[in-house]
Amino acid sequence: MTPLLRIQQLTYNPPKRWEFLSPRSDFVLGPVDLHVNESETLAIIGSNDSGKSLLAKLIVGAVKPSSGEIILNGQPIGTHQSKARANNIRMVFRHSAESLNPGISVGSMLDEPLRLNTQLSPAMRLEKVMQTLSLVGLMPDYYYFYKHMLSDGQQQRVALARALILDPQVIVADEPFAALDPSVRSQTVNLLLKLQAELGLAFIFISHNLGIVRHMADR
């Protein structure tokens, strides 16, 4: 079976900075090889500062790799194919609250990826936003809410809705439960598993919580 997503020999070597006439570089990563199949959860575990978050950013295109290849559905995704990557590989950040813009409503946050990456009309975008809110267990009224009106768990659901809004095939979740209390964490884990079963999503799940990894991950 051809993997949904394959990473081949992915590396990152940051540009060198000269300090006191001596070359200095930051974190170096790779080469990394991995693959994930449809409806599968692949866990990436490691200690703090081991490069897990950097790998997540390389996969979603937030950081440009030095070398290597990212292959989706058997087709390489080049650095110039940002829209294809944005549509198909989405990210849930470690601290979801920090990734939400406090100055705009939830509806505007979810509409923005559709406006930038699709040709949908305003009416069709509104319908898609409402469908996605329902998908993550939020009522239509949340369209008008702002970040400060949301609990931690609701903020996490909005972040997940933003990741799902373009109907991706792969979700990269970087320590998505780090800031959540145990009860909210449990609800979010169950929601992710439910969405995976319904939508056939592949998850690349980055964590150092072995208990959650054992519960969620296939590999």
PDB file of C-alpha atoms in Angstrom:
ATOM      1  CA  MET A   1       0.000   0.000   0.000  1.00  0.00           C
ATOM      2  CA  THR A   2       1.304   3.438  -0.942  1.00  0.00           C
ATOM      3  CA  PRO A   3       1.505   5.677   2.145  1.00  0.00           C
ATOM      4  CA  LEU A   4      -0.671   8.768   2.208  1.00  0.00           C
ATOM      5  CA  LEU A   5       2.324  10.866   3.274  1.00  0.00           C
ATOM      6  CA  ARG A   6       5.993   9.971   3.013  1.00  0.00           C
ATOM      7  CA  ILE A   7       8.951  12.009   4.270  1.00  0.00           C
ATOM      8  CA  GLN A   8      12.289  11.099   2.699  1.00  0.00           C
ATOM      9  CA  GLN A   9      15.704  12.245   3.935  1.00  0.00           C
ATOM     10  CA  LEU A  10      14.343  15.531   5.287  1.00  0.00           C
ATOM     11  CA  THR A  11      17.052  17.741   6.797  1.00  0.00           C
ATOM     12  CA  TYR A  12      17.379  21.218   8.226  1.00  0.00           C
ATOM     13  CA  ASN A  13      20.652  23.100   8.531  1.00  0.00           C
ATOM     14  CA  PRO A  14      20.099  26.724   9.584  1.00  0.00           C
ATOM     15  CA  PRO A  15      22.095  29.519   7.976  1.00  0.00           C
ATOM     16  CA  LYS A  16      25.301  30.144   9.856  1.00  0.00           C
ATOM     17  CA  ARG A  17      25.641  33.298  11.913  1.00  0.00           C
ATOM     18  CA  TRP A  18      29.032  34.818  12.533  1.00  0.00           C
ATOM     19  CA  GLU A  19      29.744  35.692  16.113  1.00  0.00           C
ATOM     20  CA  PHE A  20      33.172  36.929  17.232  1.00  0.00           C
ATOM     21  CA  LEU A  21      34.614  35.747  13.901  1.00  0.00           C
ATOM     22  CA  SER A  22      33.476  32.172  14.559  1.00  0.00           C
ATOM     23  CA  PRO A  23      30.636  30.469  12.649  1.00  0.00           C
ATOM     24  CA  ARG A  24      27.657  29.565  14.835  1.00  0.00           C
ATOM     25  CA  SER A  25      24.554  27.646  13.816  1.00  0.00           C
ATOM     26  CA  ASP A  26      21.351  26.678  15.585  1.00  0.00           C
ATOM     27  CA  PHE A  27      19.562  23.320  15.761  1.00  0.00           C
ATOM     28  CA  VAL A  28      20.354  20.834  12.979  1.00  0.00           C
ATOM     29  CA  LEU A  29      17.777  18.161  12.126  1.00  0.00           C
ATOM     30  CA  GLY A  30      17.847  15.021  10.051  1.00  0.00           C
ATOM     31  CA  PRO A  31      17.906  13.173   7.893  1.00  0.00           C
ATOM     32  CA  VAL A  32      14.353  12.068   8.774  1.00  0.00           C
ATOM     33  CA  ASP A  33      12.383   9.298   7.059  1.00  0.00           C
ATOM     34  CA  LEU A  34       8.789   8.473   7.997  1.00  0.00           C
ATOM     35  CA  HIS A  35       5.429   7.627   6.504  1.00  0.00           C
ATOM     36  CA  VAL A  36       1.799   7.651   7.601  1.00  0.00           C
ATOM     37  CA  ASN A  37      -1.239   5.985   6.066  1.00  0.00           C
ATOM     38  CA  GLU A  38      -4.854   7.097   5.781  1.00  0.00           C
ATOM     39  CA  SER A  39      -6.742   6.857   9.105  1.00  0.00           C
ATOM     40  CA  GLU A  40      -3.483   6.166  10.949  1.00  0.00           C
ATOM     41  CA  THR A  41      -1.852   8.002  13.845  1.00  0.00           C
ATOM     42  CA  LEU A  42       1.928   8.183  13.874  1.00  0.00           C
ATOM     43  CA  ALA A  43       3.456   9.378  17.139  1.00  0.00           C
ATOM     44  CA  ILE A  44       6.735  11.271  17.322  1.00  0.00           C
ATOM     45  CA  ILE A  45       8.095  11.346  20.850  1.00  0.00           C
ATOM     46  CA  GLY A  46      11.182  12.843  22.396  1.00  0.00           C
ATOM     47  CA  SER A  47      12.513  15.109  25.087  1.00  0.00           C
ATOM     48  CA  ASN A  48      12.210  18.887  25.042  1.00  0.00           C
ATOM     49  CA  ASP A  49      14.434  20.596  22.465  1.00  0.00           C
ATOM     50  CA  SER A  50      14.920  17.364  20.526  1.00  0.00           C
ATOM     51  CA  GLY A  51      13.575  18.881  17.294  1.00  0.00           C
ATOM     52  CA  LYS A  52       9.986  17.606  17.364  1.00  0.00           C
ATOM     53  CA  SER A  53       8.381  21.014  16.810  1.00  0.00           C
ATOM     54  CA  LEU A  54      10.914  21.879  14.112  1.00  0.00           C
ATOM     55  CA  LEU A  55      10.002  18.674  12.273  1.00  0.00           C
ATOM     56  CA  ALA A  56       6.313  19.621  12.469  1.00  0.00           C
ATOM     57  CA  LYS A  57       7.048  23.029  10.947  1.00  0.00           C
ATOM     58  CA  LEU A  58       9.085  21.416   8.166  1.00  0.00           C
ATOM     59  CA  ILE A  59       6.240  19.051   7.307  1.00  0.00           C
ATOM     60  CA  VAL A  60       3.585  21.789   7.085  1.00  0.00           C
ATOM     61  CA  GLY A  61       5.888  24.196   5.247  1.00  0.00           C
ATOM     62  CA  ALA A  62       6.323  26.802   7.986  1.00  0.00           C
ATOM     63  CA  VAL A  63      10.090  26.235   7.748  1.00  0.00           C
ATOM     64  CA  LYS A  64      11.914  25.411   4.512  1.00  0.00           C
ATOM     65  CA  PRO A  65      13.980  22.204   4.670  1.00  0.00           C
ATOM     66  CA  SER A  66      17.588  22.138   3.539  1.00  0.00           C
ATOM     67  CA  SER A  67      17.058  18.902   1.620  1.00  0.00           C
ATOM     68  CA  GLY A  68      14.723  15.960   1.317  1.00  0.00           C
ATOM     69  CA  GLU A  69      11.301  15.297  -0.111  1.00  0.00           C
ATOM     70  CA  ILE A  70       7.690  15.350   1.072  1.00  0.00           C
ATOM     71  CA  ILE A  71       5.426  13.064  -0.955  1.00  0.00           C
ATOM     72  CA  LEU A  72       1.618  13.213  -0.662  1.00  0.00           C
ATOM     73  CA  ASN A  73      -0.551  10.658  -2.486  1.00  0.00           C
ATOM     74  CA  GLY A  74       2.510   9.547  -4.414  1.00  0.00           C
ATOM     75  CA  GLN A  75       3.283  13.067  -5.680  1.00  0.00           C
ATOM     76  CA  PRO A  76       6.157  15.242  -4.407  1.00  0.00           C
ATOM     77  CA  ILE A  77       5.121  18.558  -2.870  1.00  0.00           C
ATOM     78  CA  GLY A  78       7.659  21.228  -3.773  1.00  0.00           C
ATOM     79  CA  THR A  79       8.298  24.406  -1.824  1.00  0.00           C
ATOM     80  CA  HIS A  80       6.464  26.346  -4.560  1.00  0.00           C
ATOM     81  CA  GLN A  81       3.254  24.347  -4.027  1.00  0.00           C
ATOM     82  CA  SER A  82       2.230  26.185  -0.879  1.00  0.00           C
ATOM     83  CA  LYS A  83      -1.505  26.077  -1.622  1.00  0.00           C
ATOM     84  CA  ALA A  84      -1.505  22.306  -2.186  1.00  0.00           C
ATOM     85  CA  ARG A  85       0.318  21.825   1.090  1.00  0.00           C
ATOM     86  CA  ALA A  86      -1.962  24.267   2.955  1.00  0.00           C
ATOM     87  CA  ASN A  87      -5.051  22.450   1.705  1.00  0.00           C
ATOM     88  CA  ASN A  88      -3.869  18.939   2.502  1.00  0.00           C
ATOM     89  CA  ILE A  89      -1.518  19.167   5.504  1.00  0.00           C
ATOM     90  CA  ARG A  90      -2.701  21.284   8.419  1.00  0.00           C
ATOM     91  CA  MET A  91      -1.320  21.937  11.886  1.00  0.00           C
ATOM     92  CA  VAL A  92      -2.683  22.215  15.422  1.00  0.00           C
ATOM     93  CA  PHE A  93      -0.200  24.211  17.456  1.00  0.00           C
ATOM     94  CA  ARG A  94       1.216  23.454  20.884  1.00  0.00           C
ATOM     95  CA  HIS A  95      -0.369  26.476  22.573  1.00  0.00           C
ATOM     96  CA  SER A  96      -3.631  26.913  20.687  1.00  0.00           C
ATOM     97  CA  ALA A  97      -4.590  30.049  22.593  1.00  0.00           C
ATOM     98  CA  GLU A  98      -1.498  31.834  21.324  1.00  0.00           C
ATOM     99  CA  SER A  99      -2.320  30.914  17.722  1.00  0.00           C
ATOM    100  CA  LEU A 100      -5.786  32.516  17.848  1.00  0.00           C
ATOM    101  CA  ASN A 101      -6.116  36.170  16.868  1.00  0.00           C
ATOM    102  CA  PRO A 102      -7.855  38.024  19.736  1.00  0.00           C
ATOM    103  CA  GLY A 103      -8.902  40.865  17.455  1.00  0.00           C
ATOM    104  CA  ILE A 104     -11.228  38.935  15.147  1.00  0.00           C
ATOM    105  CA  SER A 105     -14.206  36.663  15.678  1.00  0.00           C
ATOM    106  CA  VAL A 106     -14.136  32.886  15.470  1.00  0.00           C
ATOM    107  CA  GLY A 107     -16.076  33.115  12.216  1.00  0.00           C
ATOM    108  CA  SER A 108     -13.458  35.392  10.669  1.00  0.00           C
ATOM    109  CA  MET A 109     -10.643  33.089  11.830  1.00  0.00           C
ATOM    110  CA  LEU A 110     -12.272  30.151  10.080  1.00  0.00           C
ATOM    111  CA  ASP A 111     -13.267  32.112   6.990  1.00  0.00           C
ATOM    112  CA  GLU A 112      -9.739  33.366   6.308  1.00  0.00           C
ATOM    113  CA  PRO A 113      -8.221  30.044   5.107  1.00  0.00           C
ATOM    114  CA  LEU A 114     -11.222  29.530   2.823  1.00  0.00           C
ATOM    115  CA  ARG A 115     -10.943  33.038   1.405  1.00  0.00           C
ATOM    116  CA  LEU A 116      -7.220  32.658   0.728  1.00  0.00           C
ATOM    117  CA  ASN A 117      -7.146  29.084  -0.551  1.00  0.00           C
ATOM    118  CA  THR A 118     -10.481  28.403  -2.279  1.00  0.00           C
ATOM    119  CA  GLN A 119     -12.797  29.907  -4.875  1.00  0.00           C
ATOM    120  CA  LEU A 120     -15.906  29.517  -2.710  1.00  0.00           C
ATOM    121  CA  SER A 121     -18.471  32.308  -2.655  1.00  0.00           C
ATOM    122  CA  PRO A 122     -19.118  34.155   0.639  1.00  0.00           C
ATOM    123  CA  ALA A 123     -22.342  32.187   1.140  1.00  0.00           C
ATOM    124  CA  MET A 124     -20.582  28.877   0.551  1.00  0.00           C
ATOM    125  CA  ARG A 125     -17.769  29.869   2.902  1.00  0.00           C
ATOM    126  CA  LEU A 126     -20.291  30.709   5.625  1.00  0.00           C
ATOM    127  CA  GLU A 127     -21.952  27.322   5.183  1.00  0.00           C
ATOM    128  CA  LYS A 128     -18.570  25.572   5.399  1.00  0.00           C
ATOM    129  CA  VAL A 129     -17.639  27.476   8.572  1.00  0.00           C
ATOM    130  CA  MET A 130     -20.922  26.498  10.229  1.00  0.00           C
ATOM    131  CA  GLN A 131     -20.468  22.857   9.223  1.00  0.00           C
ATOM    132  CA  THR A 132     -16.962  22.816  10.676  1.00  0.00           C
ATOM    133  CA  LEU A 133     -18.065  24.398  13.956  1.00  0.00           C
ATOM    134  CA  SER A 134     -20.645  21.629  14.278  1.00  0.00           C
ATOM    135  CA  LEU A 135     -18.008  19.022  13.432  1.00  0.00           C
ATOM    136  CA  VAL A 136     -15.907  20.010  16.457  1.00  0.00           C
ATOM    137  CA  GLY A 137     -18.911  20.262  18.783  1.00  0.00           C
ATOM    138  CA  LEU A 138     -19.462  24.042  18.826  1.00  0.00           C
ATOM    139  CA  MET A 139     -22.848  25.707  18.377  1.00  0.00           C
ATOM    140  CA  PRO A 140     -23.456  28.206  15.537  1.00  0.00           C
ATOM    141  CA  ASP A 141     -23.375  31.129  18.007  1.00  0.00           C
ATOM    142  CA  TYR A 142     -19.635  30.603  18.400  1.00  0.00           C
ATOM    143  CA  TYR A 143     -19.228  32.177  14.959  1.00  0.00           C
ATOM    144  CA  TYR A 144     -19.586  35.552  16.687  1.00  0.00           C
ATOM    145  CA  PHE A 145     -17.411  34.806  19.717  1.00  0.00           C
ATOM    146  CA  TYR A 146     -13.946  36.233  20.348  1.00  0.00           C
ATOM    147  CA  LYS A 147     -10.982  34.507  21.920  1.00  0.00           C
ATOM    148  CA  HIS A 148     -11.505  36.048  25.369  1.00  0.00           C
ATOM    149  CA  MET A 149     -15.026  34.597  25.474  1.00  0.00           C
ATOM    150  CA  LEU A 150     -13.788  31.008  25.089  1.00  0.00           C
ATOM    151  CA  SER A 151     -12.641  28.471  27.663  1.00  0.00           C
ATOM    152  CA  ASP A 152      -9.376  26.593  27.132  1.00  0.00           C
ATOM    153  CA  GLY A 153     -11.239  23.616  25.722  1.00  0.00           C
ATOM    154  CA  GLN A 154     -13.285  25.798  23.377  1.00  0.00           C
ATOM    155  CA  GLN A 155     -10.142  27.536  22.148  1.00  0.00           C
ATOM    156  CA  GLN A 156      -8.679  24.118  21.368  1.00  0.00           C
ATOM    157  CA  ARG A 157     -11.809  23.208  19.395  1.00  0.00           C
ATOM    158  CA  VAL A 158     -11.584  26.442  17.406  1.00  0.00           C
ATOM    159  CA  ALA A 159      -7.937  25.688  16.631  1.00  0.00           C
ATOM    160  CA  LEU A 160      -8.951  22.219  15.487  1.00  0.00           C
ATOM    161  CA  ALA A 161     -11.783  23.652  13.371  1.00  0.00           C
ATOM    162  CA  ARG A 162      -9.285  25.982  11.690  1.00  0.00           C
ATOM    163  CA  ALA A 163      -7.084  22.982  10.900  1.00  0.00           C
ATOM    164  CA  LEU A 164     -10.051  21.062   9.452  1.00  0.00           C
ATOM    165  CA  ILE A 165     -11.657  23.888   7.475  1.00  0.00           C
ATOM    166  CA  LEU A 166      -9.876  23.039   4.183  1.00  0.00           C
ATOM    167  CA  ASP A 167     -10.678  19.300   4.402  1.00  0.00           C
ATOM    168  CA  PRO A 168      -7.066  18.188   4.829  1.00  0.00           C
ATOM    169  CA  GLN A 169      -5.834  14.622   4.622  1.00  0.00           C
ATOM    170  CA  VAL A 170      -3.139  15.000   7.281  1.00  0.00           C
ATOM    171  CA  ILE A 171      -3.194  16.822  10.623  1.00  0.00           C
ATOM    172  CA  VAL A 172       0.113  17.537  12.356  1.00  0.00           C
ATOM    173  CA  ALA A 173      -0.607  18.040  16.069  1.00  0.00           C
ATOM    174  CA  ASP A 174       2.300  19.503  18.031  1.00  0.00           C
ATOM    175  CA  GLU A 175       1.749  18.824  21.757  1.00  0.00           C
ATOM    176  CA  PRO A 176      -1.951  19.730  21.358  1.00  0.00           C
ATOM    177  CA  PHE A 177      -2.830  18.898  24.970  1.00  0.00           C
ATOM    178  CA  ALA A 178       0.071  20.617  26.720  1.00  0.00           C
ATOM    179  CA  ALA A 179      -1.986  23.502  28.144  1.00  0.00           C
ATOM    180  CA  LEU A 180      -5.185  21.570  28.913  1.00  0.00           C
ATOM    181  CA  ASP A 181      -6.400  20.232  32.238  1.00  0.00           C
ATOM    182  CA  PRO A 182      -7.030  16.450  32.428  1.00  0.00           C
ATOM    183  CA  SER A 183     -10.802  16.564  31.848  1.00  0.00           C
ATOM    184  CA  VAL A 184     -10.528  18.818  28.786  1.00  0.00           C
ATOM    185  CA  ARG A 185      -7.585  16.737  27.543  1.00  0.00           C
ATOM    186  CA  SER A 186      -9.698  13.580  27.688  1.00  0.00           C
ATOM    187  CA  GLN A 187     -12.558  15.240  25.788  1.00  0.00           C
ATOM    188  CA  THR A 188     -10.162  16.470  23.097  1.00  0.00           C
ATOM    189  CA  VAL A 189      -8.538  13.050  22.676  1.00  0.00           C
ATOM    190  CA  ASN A 190     -11.977  11.489  22.173  1.00  0.00           C
ATOM    191  CA  LEU A 191     -12.920  14.215  19.689  1.00  0.00           C
ATOM    192  CA  LEU A 192      -9.764  13.612  17.637  1.00  0.00           C
ATOM    193  CA  LEU A 193     -10.392   9.868  17.530  1.00  0.00           C
ATOM    194  CA  LYS A 194     -14.018  10.467  16.497  1.00  0.00           C
ATOM    195  CA  LEU A 195     -12.981  12.828  13.692  1.00  0.00           C
ATOM    196  CA  GLN A 196     -10.344  10.388  12.486  1.00  0.00           C
ATOM    197  CA  ALA A 197     -12.905   7.588  12.275  1.00  0.00           C
ATOM    198  CA  GLU A 198     -15.429   9.791  10.454  1.00  0.00           C
ATOM    199  CA  LEU A 199     -13.079  11.592   8.054  1.00  0.00           C
ATOM    200  CA  GLY A 200     -10.241   9.118   7.507  1.00  0.00           C
ATOM    201  CA  LEU A 201      -7.680  11.630   8.747  1.00  0.00           C
ATOM    202  CA  ALA A 202      -4.039  10.759   9.219  1.00  0.00           C
ATOM    203  CA  PHE A 203      -2.477  12.257  12.349  1.00  0.00           C
ATOM    204  CA  ILE A 204       1.163  12.970  13.016  1.00  0.00           C
ATOM    205  CA  PHE A 205       1.004  13.362  16.764  1.00  0.00           C
ATOM    206  CA  ILE A 206       3.943  14.993  18.532  1.00  0.00           C
ATOM    207  CA  SER A 207       4.100  14.499  22.276  1.00  0.00           C
ATOM    208  CA  HIS A 208       6.128  13.468  25.287  1.00  0.00           C
ATOM    209  CA  ASN A 209       3.030  12.148  27.100  1.00  0.00           C
ATOM    210  CA  LEU A 210       3.418   8.386  26.735  1.00  0.00           C
ATOM    211  CA  GLY A 211      -0.030   7.693  28.203  1.00  0.00           C
ATOM    212  CA  ILE A 212      -1.797   9.633  25.454  1.00  0.00           C
ATOM    213  CA  VAL A 213       0.562   8.221  22.827  1.00  0.00           C
ATOM    214  CA  ARG A 214      -0.350   4.656  23.826  1.00  0.00           C
ATOM    215  CA  HIS A 215      -4.058   5.535  23.671  1.00  0.00           C
ATOM    216  CA  MET A 216      -3.995   7.310  20.300  1.00  0.00           C
ATOM    217  CA  ALA A 217      -1.104   6.083  18.200  1.00  0.00           C
ATOM    218  CA  ASP A 218      -0.910   3.133  15.823  1.00  0.00           C
ATOM    219  CA  ARG A 219       2.880   3.453  15.592  1.00  0.00           C
TER     220      ARG A 219
END
